[in-house]
Tab-separated table of C-alpha atoms in Angstrom:
chain	number	residue	atom	x	y	z
A	1	MET	CA	37.276	26.357	-20.970
A	2	SER	CA	37.634	23.434	-22.586
A	3	LEU	CA	34.864	22.224	-25.444
A	4	PHE	CA	34.044	19.826	-22.862
A	5	GLY	CA	33.260	22.498	-20.156
A	6	SER	CA	36.411	22.121	-18.000
A	7	MET	CA	39.340	24.169	-16.394
A	8	ASN	CA	41.738	21.610	-17.959
A	9	ARG	CA	44.131	21.245	-19.837
A	10	MET	CA	43.309	19.576	-23.793
A	11	VAL	CA	45.937	17.126	-24.373
A	12	THR	CA	46.913	14.871	-27.146
A	13	ILE	CA	46.562	11.524	-27.597
A	14	THR	CA	46.880	8.230	-29.704
A	15	ILE	CA	44.212	5.470	-29.903
A	16	ASN	CA	44.175	2.635	-32.633
A	17	LYS	CA	46.768	4.797	-34.605
A	18	ASN	CA	44.396	8.898	-34.944
A	19	GLN	CA	45.338	11.430	-32.253
A	20	TYR	CA	42.685	12.945	-30.276
A	21	LEU	CA	41.956	15.792	-28.388
A	22	ALA	CA	41.275	14.574	-25.024
A	23	GLU	CA	40.997	15.590	-21.468
A	24	GLU	CA	44.412	15.409	-19.221
A	25	GLY	CA	43.797	14.211	-15.479
A	26	GLU	CA	40.677	12.169	-17.081
A	27	ILE	CA	39.971	8.663	-17.331
A	28	PHE	CA	40.486	6.760	-20.723
A	29	LEU	CA	37.982	4.881	-20.410
A	30	LEU	CA	35.897	7.391	-19.867
A	31	THR	CA	37.446	9.563	-23.370
A	32	ALA	CA	37.489	6.306	-24.839
A	33	MET	CA	32.831	5.920	-24.414
A	34	ARG	CA	33.696	9.689	-24.893
A	35	LEU	CA	34.826	9.422	-28.723
A	36	ASN	CA	32.172	5.998	-29.445
A	37	ILE	CA	35.544	4.294	-28.985
A	38	ASP	CA	34.050	0.446	-27.750
A	39	ILE	CA	36.188	-1.044	-24.540
A	40	PRO	CA	33.608	-3.237	-23.057
A	41	HIS	CA	34.487	-2.654	-18.920
A	42	LEU	CA	31.981	-3.836	-15.901
A	43	CYS	CA	33.644	-2.964	-13.057
A	44	TYR	CA	33.628	0.300	-13.599
A	45	GLU	CA	31.851	3.182	-11.543
A	46	LYS	CA	31.961	6.851	-11.357
A	47	ALA	CA	31.660	7.559	-7.918
A	48	LEU	CA	33.814	4.499	-7.296
A	49	GLU	CA	38.199	5.374	-7.553
A	50	PRO	CA	38.903	2.592	-10.475
A	51	TYR	CA	40.792	-0.617	-9.454
A	52	GLY	CA	40.691	-2.465	-12.871
A	53	ALA	CA	38.915	-5.934	-10.691
A	54	CYS	CA	36.573	-7.134	-14.515
A	55	ARG	CA	40.039	-6.404	-16.398
A	56	LEU	CA	37.597	-6.801	-19.335
A	57	CYS	CA	39.208	-3.301	-20.037
A	58	MET	CA	42.737	-3.887	-20.958
A	59	VAL	CA	44.426	-1.994	-23.823
A	60	ASP	CA	47.897	-2.290	-25.071
A	61	VAL	CA	49.801	1.177	-23.517
A	62	VAL	CA	53.118	1.796	-25.822
A	63	THR	CA	55.959	3.349	-24.714
A	64	CYS	CA	59.558	3.162	-26.448
A	65	GLY	CA	57.926	0.860	-29.844
A	66	LYS	CA	56.795	-1.565	-25.993
A	67	THR	CA	52.976	-2.649	-25.370
A	68	THR	CA	52.127	-2.976	-21.196
A	69	MET	CA	48.804	-3.826	-20.820
A	70	THR	CA	46.792	-2.154	-18.229
A	71	PRO	CA	43.043	-1.465	-17.696
A	72	ALA	CA	42.362	1.035	-19.532
A	73	CYS	CA	39.915	2.907	-16.309
A	74	THR	CA	43.757	2.974	-14.321
A	75	ILE	CA	45.168	4.770	-17.004
A	76	LYS	CA	45.089	8.682	-16.580
A	77	VAL	CA	44.860	10.595	-20.115
A	78	HIS	CA	48.751	12.655	-20.327
A	79	ASN	CA	50.017	14.201	-22.984
A	80	GLY	CA	52.103	11.954	-25.706
A	81	LEU	CA	49.462	9.250	-24.628
A	82	GLU	CA	49.096	5.835	-27.682
A	83	ILE	CA	46.824	3.450	-26.924
A	84	LEU	CA	45.605	0.179	-29.192
A	85	THR	CA	42.599	-1.065	-28.249
A	86	ASP	CA	42.233	-4.113	-30.749
A	87	THR	CA	44.850	-5.962	-31.111
A	88	PRO	CA	44.501	-9.727	-31.592
A	89	GLU	CA	45.475	-10.224	-28.202
A	90	ILE	CA	43.805	-7.578	-26.731
A	91	ILE	CA	40.656	-9.329	-28.886
A	92	LYS	CA	41.912	-12.842	-27.664
A	93	HIS	CA	42.664	-12.287	-23.707
A	94	ARG	CA	38.144	-10.494	-23.633
A	95	SER	CA	37.698	-13.682	-25.562
A	96	LEU	CA	38.742	-15.952	-22.725
A	97	LEU	CA	37.765	-13.501	-20.327
A	98	PHE	CA	33.758	-14.237	-21.302
A	99	GLU	CA	34.357	-18.197	-21.452
A	100	LEU	CA	35.079	-17.401	-17.616
A	101	TYR	CA	32.793	-15.473	-17.262
A	102	LEU	CA	29.560	-17.189	-19.229
A	103	ALA	CA	30.698	-20.342	-16.255
A	104	GLU	CA	31.417	-18.066	-13.313
A	105	ALA	CA	27.432	-16.505	-14.234
A	106	PRO	CA	25.991	-18.595	-16.568
A	107	LYS	CA	22.412	-17.144	-15.862
A	108	SER	CA	23.419	-13.728	-17.294
A	109	GLU	CA	22.485	-11.938	-20.071
A	110	VAL	CA	24.110	-8.678	-20.098
A	111	ILE	CA	27.372	-11.887	-19.795
A	112	ARG	CA	25.593	-13.494	-22.712
A	113	GLU	CA	25.065	-10.272	-24.687
A	114	MET	CA	28.856	-8.765	-23.887
A	115	ALA	CA	30.615	-12.396	-24.920
A	116	ALA	CA	28.636	-12.858	-28.265
A	117	LYS	CA	29.567	-9.304	-29.640
A	118	TYR	CA	33.012	-10.830	-29.435
A	119	GLY	CA	31.684	-14.769	-31.123
A	120	VAL	CA	31.940	-16.318	-27.344
A	121	THR	CA	28.539	-17.944	-27.388
A	122	LYS	CA	29.915	-21.040	-25.385
A	123	THR	CA	32.506	-22.425	-22.467
A	124	ARG	CA	34.953	-24.125	-22.182
A	125	PHE	CA	34.609	-23.677	-17.949
A	126	LEU	CA	32.841	-26.005	-16.540
A	127	LYS	CA	29.594	-23.696	-15.445
A	128	LYS	CA	29.135	-22.601	-11.642
A	129	ILE	CA	25.271	-23.907	-10.743
A	130	VAL	CA	24.901	-23.046	-7.536
A	131	HIS	CA	21.409	-24.774	-6.676
A	132	ASP	CA	18.876	-21.660	-4.867
A	133	ASP	CA	20.655	-19.201	-5.585
A	134	PRO	CA	20.303	-15.702	-4.177
A	135	LEU	CA	22.068	-14.131	-7.320
A	136	LEU	CA	20.078	-15.952	-9.965
A	137	GLY	CA	23.534	-17.075	-11.296
A	138	LYS	CA	24.392	-13.963	-12.147
A	139	CYS	CA	27.123	-12.499	-10.238
A	140	ILE	CA	30.670	-11.911	-10.878
A	141	LEU	CA	32.260	-11.338	-7.990
A	142	CYS	CA	32.707	-7.760	-9.128
A	143	GLY	CA	32.788	-6.432	-6.411
A	144	LEU	CA	31.197	-3.203	-7.004
A	145	CYS	CA	27.702	-4.276	-4.119
A	146	VAL	CA	30.658	-4.141	-1.605
A	147	ARG	CA	32.464	-1.209	-2.380
A	148	VAL	CA	28.935	1.129	-2.542
A	149	CYS	CA	27.882	-0.683	0.544
A	150	ASN	CA	31.002	0.358	2.236
A	151	GLU	CA	32.626	2.907	0.623
A	152	ILE	CA	29.891	5.003	0.239
A	153	MET	CA	27.175	4.499	1.812
A	154	GLY	CA	29.079	3.157	5.772
A	155	THR	CA	26.926	0.853	6.385
A	156	CYS	CA	28.662	-2.796	5.494
A	157	ALA	CA	26.162	-5.143	5.232
A	158	ILE	CA	27.457	-7.395	3.045
A	159	ASN	CA	31.344	-8.841	2.064
A	160	PHE	CA	33.185	-12.140	0.135
A	161	ILE	CA	32.800	-15.045	2.078
A	162	ASN	CA	34.458	-18.246	1.453
A	163	ARG	CA	37.823	-18.369	-0.678
A	164	GLY	CA	38.515	-19.386	-3.900
A	165	PRO	CA	35.980	-20.498	-6.317
A	166	TYR	CA	33.484	-21.109	-2.939
A	167	THR	CA	33.358	-17.084	-3.324
A	168	VAL	CA	30.437	-15.645	-2.547
A	169	ILE	CA	28.807	-11.861	-1.601
A	170	ASN	CA	26.169	-12.048	1.333
A	171	THR	CA	25.269	-10.668	5.016
A	172	PRO	CA	27.317	-12.788	7.693
A	173	PHE	CA	26.288	-16.073	8.231
A	174	PHE	CA	24.071	-15.831	5.348
A	175	GLU	CA	21.530	-14.399	8.002
A	176	GLN	CA	18.765	-11.047	7.855
A	177	ASN	CA	21.479	-7.938	8.691
A	178	PRO	CA	19.366	-5.403	11.223
A	179	ASP	CA	22.188	-3.276	9.261
A	180	CYS	CA	21.301	-2.907	5.913
A	181	ALA	CA	19.007	0.498	5.269
A	182	GLY	CA	17.748	-0.345	2.603
A	183	CYS	CA	19.255	1.422	0.089
A	184	ALA	CA	19.612	-0.657	-3.282
A	185	ALA	CA	22.576	0.964	-3.938
A	186	CYS	CA	23.776	-2.299	-5.044
A	187	ALA	CA	21.650	-3.058	-6.558
A	188	GLN	CA	21.909	-0.122	-8.946
A	189	VAL	CA	25.870	-0.194	-9.236
A	190	CYS	CA	25.026	-3.835	-10.294
A	191	PRO	CA	26.433	-4.401	-14.033
A	192	THR	CA	24.687	-7.912	-14.306
A	193	ASN	CA	20.955	-7.426	-12.362
A	194	ALA	CA	22.327	-10.286	-10.113
A	195	ILE	CA	20.461	-8.202	-7.112
A	196	VAL	CA	16.967	-8.006	-6.422
A	197	PHE	CA	14.429	-6.949	-4.076
A	198	ASP	CA	10.787	-6.483	-3.602
A	199	ASP	CA	9.471	-3.628	-1.993
A	200	ARG	CA	6.105	-5.717	0.037
A	201	GLY	CA	3.763	-3.376	1.567
A	202	SER	CA	5.391	-1.511	4.432
A	203	ASN	CA	8.750	-3.254	3.660
A	204	ARG	CA	11.525	-3.799	1.998
A	205	ILE	CA	12.903	-6.957	1.030
A	206	MET	CA	16.423	-7.271	0.292
A	207	GLN	CA	15.745	-10.927	-1.375
A	208	SER	CA	19.687	-11.207	-2.239
A	209	TRP	CA	20.874	-10.072	0.841
A	210	SER	CA	19.392	-13.835	3.233
A	211	HIS	CA	15.991	-11.085	2.458
A	212	THR	CA	16.851	-9.017	5.354
A	213	THR	CA	13.630	-7.374	5.929
A	214	VAL	CA	13.588	-3.320	5.866
A	215	PRO	CA	10.783	-0.509	7.649
A	216	LEU	CA	9.564	2.241	4.274
A	217	ALA	CA	9.018	5.148	6.006
A	218	THR	CA	4.932	6.522	5.660
A	219	CYS	CA	4.281	9.352	3.980
A	220	SER	CA	1.785	11.084	6.420
A	221	SER	CA	-0.884	12.536	4.135
A	222	CYS	CA	-0.998	10.000	1.638
A	223	ARG	CA	0.031	6.896	3.655
A	224	LYS	CA	1.470	5.155	1.100
A	225	SER	CA	4.990	3.792	1.770
A	226	PHE	CA	7.573	5.347	-0.029
A	227	ALA	CA	11.620	4.813	0.969
A	228	PRO	CA	12.978	3.211	3.498
A	229	GLU	CA	12.823	4.471	7.371
A	230	LYS	CA	16.836	4.456	8.188
A	231	LEU	CA	17.295	5.488	4.402
A	232	MET	CA	15.383	8.700	5.107
A	233	GLN	CA	16.824	9.097	8.968
A	234	LYS	CA	20.110	9.405	7.482
A	235	VAL	CA	19.802	12.157	4.687
A	236	LEU	CA	17.266	14.288	7.110
A	237	ASN	CA	19.296	15.140	9.550
A	238	ASN	CA	21.808	15.638	6.855
A	239	LEU	CA	20.746	18.130	5.386
A	240	GLU	CA	21.677	21.441	5.748
A	241	PRO	CA	20.430	23.860	6.908
A	242	ALA	CA	17.666	21.324	7.799
A	243	ILE	CA	14.195	20.067	6.040
A	244	ILE	CA	11.602	22.373	7.663
A	245	GLU	CA	9.611	19.757	9.978
A	246	GLU	CA	6.563	20.589	7.637
A	247	ILE	CA	7.350	18.229	5.188
A	248	ARG	CA	9.883	15.295	7.167
A	249	THR	CA	7.161	13.551	6.528
A	250	LEU	CA	5.538	13.461	3.454
A	251	CYS	CA	6.384	11.618	0.618
A	252	PRO	CA	7.793	13.375	-2.697
A	253	GLU	CA	4.511	13.047	-4.261
A	254	CYS	CA	3.163	15.185	-1.193
A	255	ARG	CA	5.653	17.758	-0.775
A	256	ARG	CA	5.526	18.738	-4.202
A	257	LYS	CA	1.859	19.443	-3.597
A	258	LEU	CA	2.635	21.158	-0.400
A	259	ILE	CA	5.257	23.833	-1.957
A	260	THR	CA	3.555	23.742	-5.088
A	261	ARG	CA	-0.085	24.896	-3.006
A	262	LYS	CA	2.366	27.114	-0.837
A	263	GLU	CA	4.017	28.814	-4.050
A	264	VAL	CA	0.666	29.869	-5.704
A	265	GLY	CA	-0.941	31.082	-2.358
A	266	LYS	CA	2.232	33.685	-2.816
A	267	ILE	CA	1.391	35.083	-6.686
A	268	PRO	CA	-0.672	38.090	-6.057
A	269	LYS	CA	-4.617	37.820	-7.265
A	270	SER	CA	-5.031	40.578	-10.259
């Protein structure tokens, strides 16, 4: 077993002229992160297959003295791999991208902070201003929300709409979508915090997705709303073995209390 707790073979790679041990087959972006080598990125998510959409993580792969600019999230580590992460060309590429992102998502604090590290504080490009933008002027169209909704949750409640400079992400026809489970996985993976939802009483309002309203399950003990009904049913129906009926309708807090009381009751009195 390797020092990193894996059965994968450790190989030697070169990053910025320095040699390191790395796990064979690991995504290079993860290797760089583990080695504290800064490579900006926005669209990488461990639960999804890398696809290099944001282009910020571009690095130079050196092969026989020639370099090829490639997204770090699509490179698999192998013995002898040589990478340059901060050449003048790479820095210029990232700086230009940050200008484009400042124009695409002018209200994104995340983009502004990342861009500032590269000395980019303003953009030469026309800023995209959409009044009453449901994504708050923060969306960079990386597609992570669409992918997690489709590929992980299997819901397909949102997608890309229109083409070119008019492309946005939302529900079909900008109407409330009953297919939405209210899981908020989209909000969890959004790199720029563009997606907004709010729990109000017994409903979850997906404000960014045309104010789609999703009923919340109510705890049969404390009567508090605690999770989207659709999501709860989906999880409970897929549990192996099935969760006992006694705790199916309890919120996590009441469930813990009930289990604790039962466990305490099993302790023999001295």
